[in-house]
């Protein structure tokens, strides 16, 4: 299997792991920030244990990626407390639009017509999927969800900017930042034995493993691909809730989910046909040289 296809498989598996968050968080009797903090602390320990022991390159991309990671975690958890989950998810997944606009200038990665068509279809499908749960209430929560979308886009761009380095160091540092900020909430209530089991799964598998795979994959695909492939995650989340908690999605939600899945699959087929096999192993399959933040100089010396 070539590197690009391997990366796409890693992204698909990442989406599957991300989709487990909802059903797991429902099973933990703690506040959102406490869950986020403990989850990130466990993820930090796990990532530190499995990551290649290479010296970090503390570049602007690395530090900005870590900040975006922590901001995404914190704003999304808080947004779900202040507005509906549907609003939070839908507004966070505006991230691909920001990347589609910014990537050509910052990374030199072309946004294709198939990308725009996929974005339109996927966003329309997600709107239909969450239509019954969308609300105009919770202005602060909606603003935080928009910030979460911007930081999620920034995470993809800054991780991609480290394609020739080690983007997983941003994820490691981001988890440390999230855990530190959420520490006061973590100390308010002690988790029970069953809570610890779920939190361990959230930290090791759902967050640690998923973001490690994500940081590996983004070295070999465009930043936009790193958001468009996992875009199926929001519609997989309710499927797990249905299986575990028996919450039935509405017919329009099923239709919206089908549109998202179909758009993602159709784009995969179109891109595969348009991209010559000889270019599948290139990083992102773009002819243009990287520019913008791709040229950011490291703040430390890299070990050779």
GROMACS .gro file of C-alpha atoms in nm:
model
  304
    1UNK     CA    1   0.000   0.000   0.000
    2UNK     CA    2   0.144   0.341  -0.098
    3UNK     CA    3   0.189   0.616   0.161
    4UNK     CA    4  -0.108   0.822   0.047
    5UNK     CA    5  -0.356   0.534   0.065
    6UNK     CA    6  -0.212   0.432   0.401
    7UNK     CA    7  -0.266   0.788   0.524
    8UNK     CA    8  -0.626   0.788   0.400
    9UNK     CA    9  -0.689   0.462   0.589
   10UNK     CA   10  -0.538   0.618   0.901
   11UNK     CA   11  -0.770   0.918   0.864
   12UNK     CA   12  -1.074   0.694   0.821
   13UNK     CA   13  -0.981   0.501   1.136
   14UNK     CA   14  -0.923   0.833   1.313
   15UNK     CA   15  -1.278   0.940   1.225
   16UNK     CA   16  -1.408   0.612   1.367
   17UNK     CA   17  -1.222   0.671   1.694
   18UNK     CA   18  -1.331   1.035   1.716
   19UNK     CA   19  -1.693   0.928   1.671
   20UNK     CA   20  -1.677   0.729   1.996
   21UNK     CA   21  -1.646   1.048   2.203
   22UNK     CA   22  -2.018   1.115   2.240
   23UNK     CA   23  -2.121   0.772   2.363
   24UNK     CA   24  -1.824   0.756   2.604
   25UNK     CA   25  -1.867   1.106   2.746
   26UNK     CA   26  -2.233   1.028   2.819
   27UNK     CA   27  -2.113   0.745   3.044
   28UNK     CA   28  -1.886   0.965   3.261
   29UNK     CA   29  -2.035   1.150   3.559
   30UNK     CA   30  -1.808   1.456   3.543
   31UNK     CA   31  -1.821   1.806   3.397
   32UNK     CA   32  -1.707   1.864   3.041
   33UNK     CA   33  -1.383   2.048   3.130
   34UNK     CA   34  -1.296   1.779   3.387
   35UNK     CA   35  -1.342   1.508   3.124
   36UNK     CA   36  -1.134   1.706   2.874
   37UNK     CA   37  -0.855   1.760   3.127
   38UNK     CA   38  -0.829   1.401   3.250
   39UNK     CA   39  -0.863   1.266   2.896
   40UNK     CA   40  -0.578   1.488   2.776
   41UNK     CA   41  -0.359   1.401   3.076
   42UNK     CA   42  -0.398   1.030   3.001
   43UNK     CA   43  -0.343   1.094   2.629
   44UNK     CA   44  -0.022   1.283   2.711
   45UNK     CA   45   0.120   0.987   2.906
   46UNK     CA   46   0.019   0.743   2.631
   47UNK     CA   47   0.168   0.954   2.352
   48UNK     CA   48   0.489   1.012   2.544
   49UNK     CA   49   0.525   0.634   2.578
   50UNK     CA   50   0.466   0.543   2.212
   51UNK     CA   51   0.608   0.841   2.021
   52UNK     CA   52   0.941   0.806   1.843
   53UNK     CA   53   1.209   0.942   2.075
   54UNK     CA   54   1.322   1.221   1.845
   55UNK     CA   55   1.421   1.565   1.964
   56UNK     CA   56   1.130   1.809   1.916
   57UNK     CA   57   1.175   2.093   1.670
   58UNK     CA   58   1.010   2.383   1.852
   59UNK     CA   59   0.917   2.573   1.538
   60UNK     CA   60   0.640   2.830   1.505
   61UNK     CA   61   0.429   2.563   1.336
   62UNK     CA   62   0.481   2.323   1.628
   63UNK     CA   63   0.389   2.577   1.896
   64UNK     CA   64   0.095   2.718   1.698
   65UNK     CA   65  -0.032   2.365   1.634
   66UNK     CA   66  -0.020   2.287   2.006
   67UNK     CA   67  -0.209   2.607   2.088
   68UNK     CA   68  -0.474   2.528   1.825
   69UNK     CA   69  -0.510   2.174   1.962
   70UNK     CA   70  -0.568   2.296   2.318
   71UNK     CA   71  -0.802   2.573   2.201
   72UNK     CA   72  -1.006   2.324   1.995
   73UNK     CA   73  -1.047   2.089   2.291
   74UNK     CA   74  -1.142   2.364   2.537
   75UNK     CA   75  -1.377   2.566   2.317
   76UNK     CA   76  -1.564   2.264   2.182
   77UNK     CA   77  -1.626   2.114   2.528
   78UNK     CA   78  -1.742   2.451   2.662
   79UNK     CA   79  -1.957   2.517   2.355
   80UNK     CA   80  -2.146   2.190   2.403
   81UNK     CA   81  -2.233   2.310   2.756
   82UNK     CA   82  -2.359   2.651   2.642
   83UNK     CA   83  -2.540   2.561   2.319
   84UNK     CA   84  -2.686   2.250   2.158
   85UNK     CA   85  -2.452   1.969   2.061
   86UNK     CA   86  -2.582   2.006   1.704
   87UNK     CA   87  -2.478   2.372   1.690
   88UNK     CA   88  -2.137   2.292   1.835
   89UNK     CA   89  -2.065   2.008   1.591
   90UNK     CA   90  -2.197   2.188   1.283
   91UNK     CA   91  -2.008   2.510   1.356
   92UNK     CA   92  -1.686   2.322   1.436
   93UNK     CA   93  -1.704   2.147   1.100
   94UNK     CA   94  -1.690   2.478   0.917
   95UNK     CA   95  -1.315   2.416   0.956
   96UNK     CA   96  -1.270   2.266   0.605
   97UNK     CA   97  -1.402   2.590   0.450
   98UNK     CA   98  -1.132   2.793   0.626
   99UNK     CA   99  -0.863   2.548   0.516
  100UNK     CA  100  -0.994   2.546   0.158
  101UNK     CA  101  -0.945   2.924   0.146
  102UNK     CA  102  -0.617   2.943   0.340
  103UNK     CA  103  -0.426   2.634   0.220
  104UNK     CA  104  -0.344   2.762  -0.133
  105UNK     CA  105  -0.172   3.068   0.014
  106UNK     CA  106  -0.021   2.924   0.333
  107UNK     CA  107   0.074   2.575   0.213
  108UNK     CA  108   0.071   2.601  -0.165
  109UNK     CA  109  -0.196   2.327  -0.181
  110UNK     CA  110  -0.459   2.376  -0.450
  111UNK     CA  111  -0.827   2.354  -0.359
  112UNK     CA  112  -0.991   2.161  -0.643
  113UNK     CA  113  -1.344   2.188  -0.782
  114UNK     CA  114  -1.421   1.843  -0.638
  115UNK     CA  115  -1.323   1.977  -0.294
  116UNK     CA  116  -1.571   2.264  -0.314
  117UNK     CA  117  -1.848   2.033  -0.434
  118UNK     CA  118  -1.775   1.795  -0.148
  119UNK     CA  119  -1.777   2.079   0.103
  120UNK     CA  120  -2.114   2.206  -0.020
  121UNK     CA  121  -2.272   1.859  -0.021
  122UNK     CA  122  -2.125   1.759   0.315
  123UNK     CA  123  -2.226   2.082   0.490
  124UNK     CA  124  -2.575   2.058   0.340
  125UNK     CA  125  -2.602   1.698   0.457
  126UNK     CA  126  -2.485   1.789   0.808
  127UNK     CA  127  -2.733   2.077   0.825
  128UNK     CA  128  -3.012   1.835   0.733
  129UNK     CA  129  -2.874   1.578   0.978
  130UNK     CA  130  -2.887   1.820   1.273
  131UNK     CA  131  -3.185   2.030   1.157
  132UNK     CA  132  -3.417   1.921   1.437
  133UNK     CA  133  -3.160   2.001   1.706
  134UNK     CA  134  -3.029   2.336   1.581
  135UNK     CA  135  -3.109   2.635   1.800
  136UNK     CA  136  -3.068   3.012   1.792
  137UNK     CA  137  -3.014   3.019   2.168
  138UNK     CA  138  -2.679   3.014   2.345
  139UNK     CA  139  -2.500   3.298   2.165
  140UNK     CA  140  -2.178   3.256   2.364
  141UNK     CA  141  -2.179   2.882   2.298
  142UNK     CA  142  -2.225   2.940   1.926
  143UNK     CA  143  -1.938   3.191   1.922
  144UNK     CA  144  -1.713   2.941   2.101
  145UNK     CA  145  -1.814   2.673   1.849
  146UNK     CA  146  -1.710   2.905   1.565
  147UNK     CA  147  -1.376   2.961   1.742
  148UNK     CA  148  -1.347   2.583   1.772
  149UNK     CA  149  -1.390   2.554   1.396
  150UNK     CA  150  -1.120   2.815   1.335
  151UNK     CA  151  -0.877   2.648   1.576
  152UNK     CA  152  -0.953   2.305   1.426
  153UNK     CA  153  -0.865   2.446   1.084
  154UNK     CA  154  -0.549   2.600   1.230
  155UNK     CA  155  -0.453   2.264   1.379
  156UNK     CA  156  -0.471   2.097   1.038
  157UNK     CA  157  -0.273   2.375   0.870
  158UNK     CA  158   0.003   2.391   1.132
  159UNK     CA  159   0.038   2.013   1.155
  160UNK     CA  160   0.063   1.997   0.776
  161UNK     CA  161   0.326   2.270   0.796
  162UNK     CA  162   0.540   2.015   0.983
  163UNK     CA  163   0.521   1.745   0.715
  164UNK     CA  164   0.900   1.729   0.704
  165UNK     CA  165   0.929   1.722   1.084
  166UNK     CA  166   0.734   1.552   1.366
  167UNK     CA  167   0.379   1.693   1.392
  168UNK     CA  168   0.296   1.459   1.680
  169UNK     CA  169   0.500   1.685   1.909
  170UNK     CA  170   0.229   1.949   1.864
  171UNK     CA  171  -0.032   1.695   1.974
  172UNK     CA  172   0.177   1.597   2.277
  173UNK     CA  173   0.224   1.958   2.385
  174UNK     CA  174  -0.142   2.037   2.311
  175UNK     CA  175  -0.257   1.764   2.547
  176UNK     CA  176  -0.027   1.898   2.818
  177UNK     CA  177  -0.173   2.248   2.774
  178UNK     CA  178  -0.531   2.117   2.783
  179UNK     CA  179  -0.467   1.915   3.099
  180UNK     CA  180  -0.301   2.212   3.271
  181UNK     CA  181  -0.584   2.455   3.191
  182UNK     CA  182  -0.851   2.205   3.300
  183UNK     CA  183  -0.671   2.103   3.622
  184UNK     CA  184  -0.897   2.311   3.855
  185UNK     CA  185  -1.206   2.136   3.714
  186UNK     CA  186  -1.042   1.795   3.750
  187UNK     CA  187  -0.993   1.853   4.123
  188UNK     CA  188  -1.358   1.936   4.193
  189UNK     CA  189  -1.503   1.583   4.177
  190UNK     CA  190  -1.330   1.246   4.204
  191UNK     CA  191  -1.419   1.001   3.923
  192UNK     CA  192  -1.569   0.667   4.023
  193UNK     CA  193  -1.421   0.328   3.924
  194UNK     CA  194  -1.643   0.298   3.616
  195UNK     CA  195  -1.562   0.657   3.522
  196UNK     CA  196  -1.190   0.578   3.528
  197UNK     CA  197  -1.237   0.288   3.288
  198UNK     CA  198  -1.415   0.509   3.036
  199UNK     CA  199  -1.168   0.795   3.088
  200UNK     CA  200  -0.879   0.556   3.027
  201UNK     CA  201  -1.037   0.449   2.698
  202UNK     CA  202  -1.101   0.812   2.604
  203UNK     CA  203  -0.742   0.911   2.680
  204UNK     CA  204  -0.557   0.615   2.533
  205UNK     CA  205  -0.769   0.515   2.233
  206UNK     CA  206  -1.023   0.783   2.147
  207UNK     CA  207  -0.782   1.077   2.186
  208UNK     CA  208  -0.423   0.953   2.215
  209UNK     CA  209  -0.423   0.688   1.942
  210UNK     CA  210  -0.654   0.883   1.711
  211UNK     CA  211  -0.447   1.202   1.713
  212UNK     CA  212  -0.123   1.010   1.681
  213UNK     CA  213  -0.260   0.846   1.365
  214UNK     CA  214  -0.385   1.186   1.251
  215UNK     CA  215  -0.038   1.341   1.295
  216UNK     CA  216   0.117   1.054   1.098
  217UNK     CA  217  -0.137   1.075   0.815
  218UNK     CA  218  -0.117   1.451   0.769
  219UNK     CA  219   0.245   1.419   0.655
  220UNK     CA  220   0.121   1.249   0.335
  221UNK     CA  221  -0.209   1.424   0.250
  222UNK     CA  222  -0.316   1.783   0.200
  223UNK     CA  223  -0.447   1.978   0.501
  224UNK     CA  224  -0.792   1.985   0.340
  225UNK     CA  225  -0.791   1.607   0.295
  226UNK     CA  226  -0.709   1.576   0.664
  227UNK     CA  227  -1.043   1.743   0.739
  228UNK     CA  228  -1.258   1.611   0.454
  229UNK     CA  229  -1.190   1.241   0.514
  230UNK     CA  230  -1.285   1.255   0.887
  231UNK     CA  231  -1.593   1.467   0.806
  232UNK     CA  232  -1.797   1.146   0.837
  233UNK     CA  233  -1.727   1.151   1.214
  234UNK     CA  234  -2.030   1.366   1.313
  235UNK     CA  235  -2.272   1.122   1.150
  236UNK     CA  236  -2.100   0.815   1.297
  237UNK     CA  237  -2.133   0.956   1.650
  238UNK     CA  238  -2.514   0.914   1.672
  239UNK     CA  239  -2.481   0.561   1.533
  240UNK     CA  240  -2.286   0.458   1.843
  241UNK     CA  241  -2.538   0.637   2.066
  242UNK     CA  242  -2.816   0.442   1.893
  243UNK     CA  243  -2.640   0.110   1.950
  244UNK     CA  244  -2.554   0.176   2.315
  245UNK     CA  245  -2.829   0.407   2.442
  246UNK     CA  246  -3.108   0.333   2.193
  247UNK     CA  247  -3.153   0.697   2.082
  248UNK     CA  248  -3.326   0.684   1.743
  249UNK     CA  249  -3.220   0.937   1.476
  250UNK     CA  250  -3.493   1.106   1.275
  251UNK     CA  251  -3.555   1.016   0.906
  252UNK     CA  252  -3.409   1.351   0.796
  253UNK     CA  253  -3.100   1.280   1.008
  254UNK     CA  254  -3.057   0.946   0.832
  255UNK     CA  255  -3.092   1.119   0.494
  256UNK     CA  256  -2.844   1.391   0.592
  257UNK     CA  257  -2.596   1.132   0.712
  258UNK     CA  258  -2.630   0.941   0.387
  259UNK     CA  259  -2.555   1.260   0.192
  260UNK     CA  260  -2.238   1.323   0.396
  261UNK     CA  261  -2.116   0.967   0.349
  262UNK     CA  262  -2.199   0.970  -0.024
  263UNK     CA  263  -2.023   1.305  -0.075
  264UNK     CA  264  -1.710   1.181   0.100
  265UNK     CA  265  -1.707   0.855  -0.096
  266UNK     CA  266  -1.774   1.026  -0.431
  267UNK     CA  267  -1.492   1.273  -0.374
  268UNK     CA  268  -1.255   0.987  -0.295
  269UNK     CA  269  -1.339   0.822  -0.625
  270UNK     CA  270  -1.307   1.147  -0.823
  271UNK     CA  271  -0.971   1.236  -0.671
  272UNK     CA  272  -0.837   0.883  -0.723
  273UNK     CA  273  -0.932   0.899  -1.091
  274UNK     CA  274  -0.790   1.248  -1.140
  275UNK     CA  275  -0.460   1.183  -0.961
  276UNK     CA  276  -0.203   0.977  -1.154
  277UNK     CA  277  -0.077   0.672  -0.960
  278UNK     CA  278   0.281   0.801  -0.996
  279UNK     CA  279   0.192   1.095  -0.771
  280UNK     CA  280   0.009   0.899  -0.498
  281UNK     CA  281   0.320   0.878  -0.283
  282UNK     CA  282   0.386   1.249  -0.294
  283UNK     CA  283   0.290   1.457   0.006
  284UNK     CA  284  -0.059   1.574  -0.085
  285UNK     CA  285  -0.025   1.525  -0.460
  286UNK     CA  286   0.026   1.892  -0.537
  287UNK     CA  287   0.256   2.025  -0.807
  288UNK     CA  288   0.319   2.359  -0.642
  289UNK     CA  289   0.609   2.413  -0.401
  290UNK     CA  290   0.511   2.480  -0.039
  291UNK     CA  291   0.508   2.846   0.060
  292UNK     CA  292   0.396   3.060   0.352
  293UNK     CA  293   0.414   2.894   0.693
  294UNK     CA  294   0.577   2.590   0.533
  295UNK     CA  295   0.895   2.791   0.538
  296UNK     CA  296   0.879   2.870   0.910
  297UNK     CA  297   1.221   2.842   1.071
  298UNK     CA  298   1.263   2.616   1.374
  299UNK     CA  299   1.322   2.778   1.710
  300UNK     CA  300   1.558   2.502   1.820
  301UNK     CA  301   1.831   2.293   1.660
  302UNK     CA  302   1.725   1.968   1.503
  303UNK     CA  303   1.927   1.652   1.577
  304UNK     CA  304   2.062   1.488   1.265
   0.00000   0.00000   0.00000
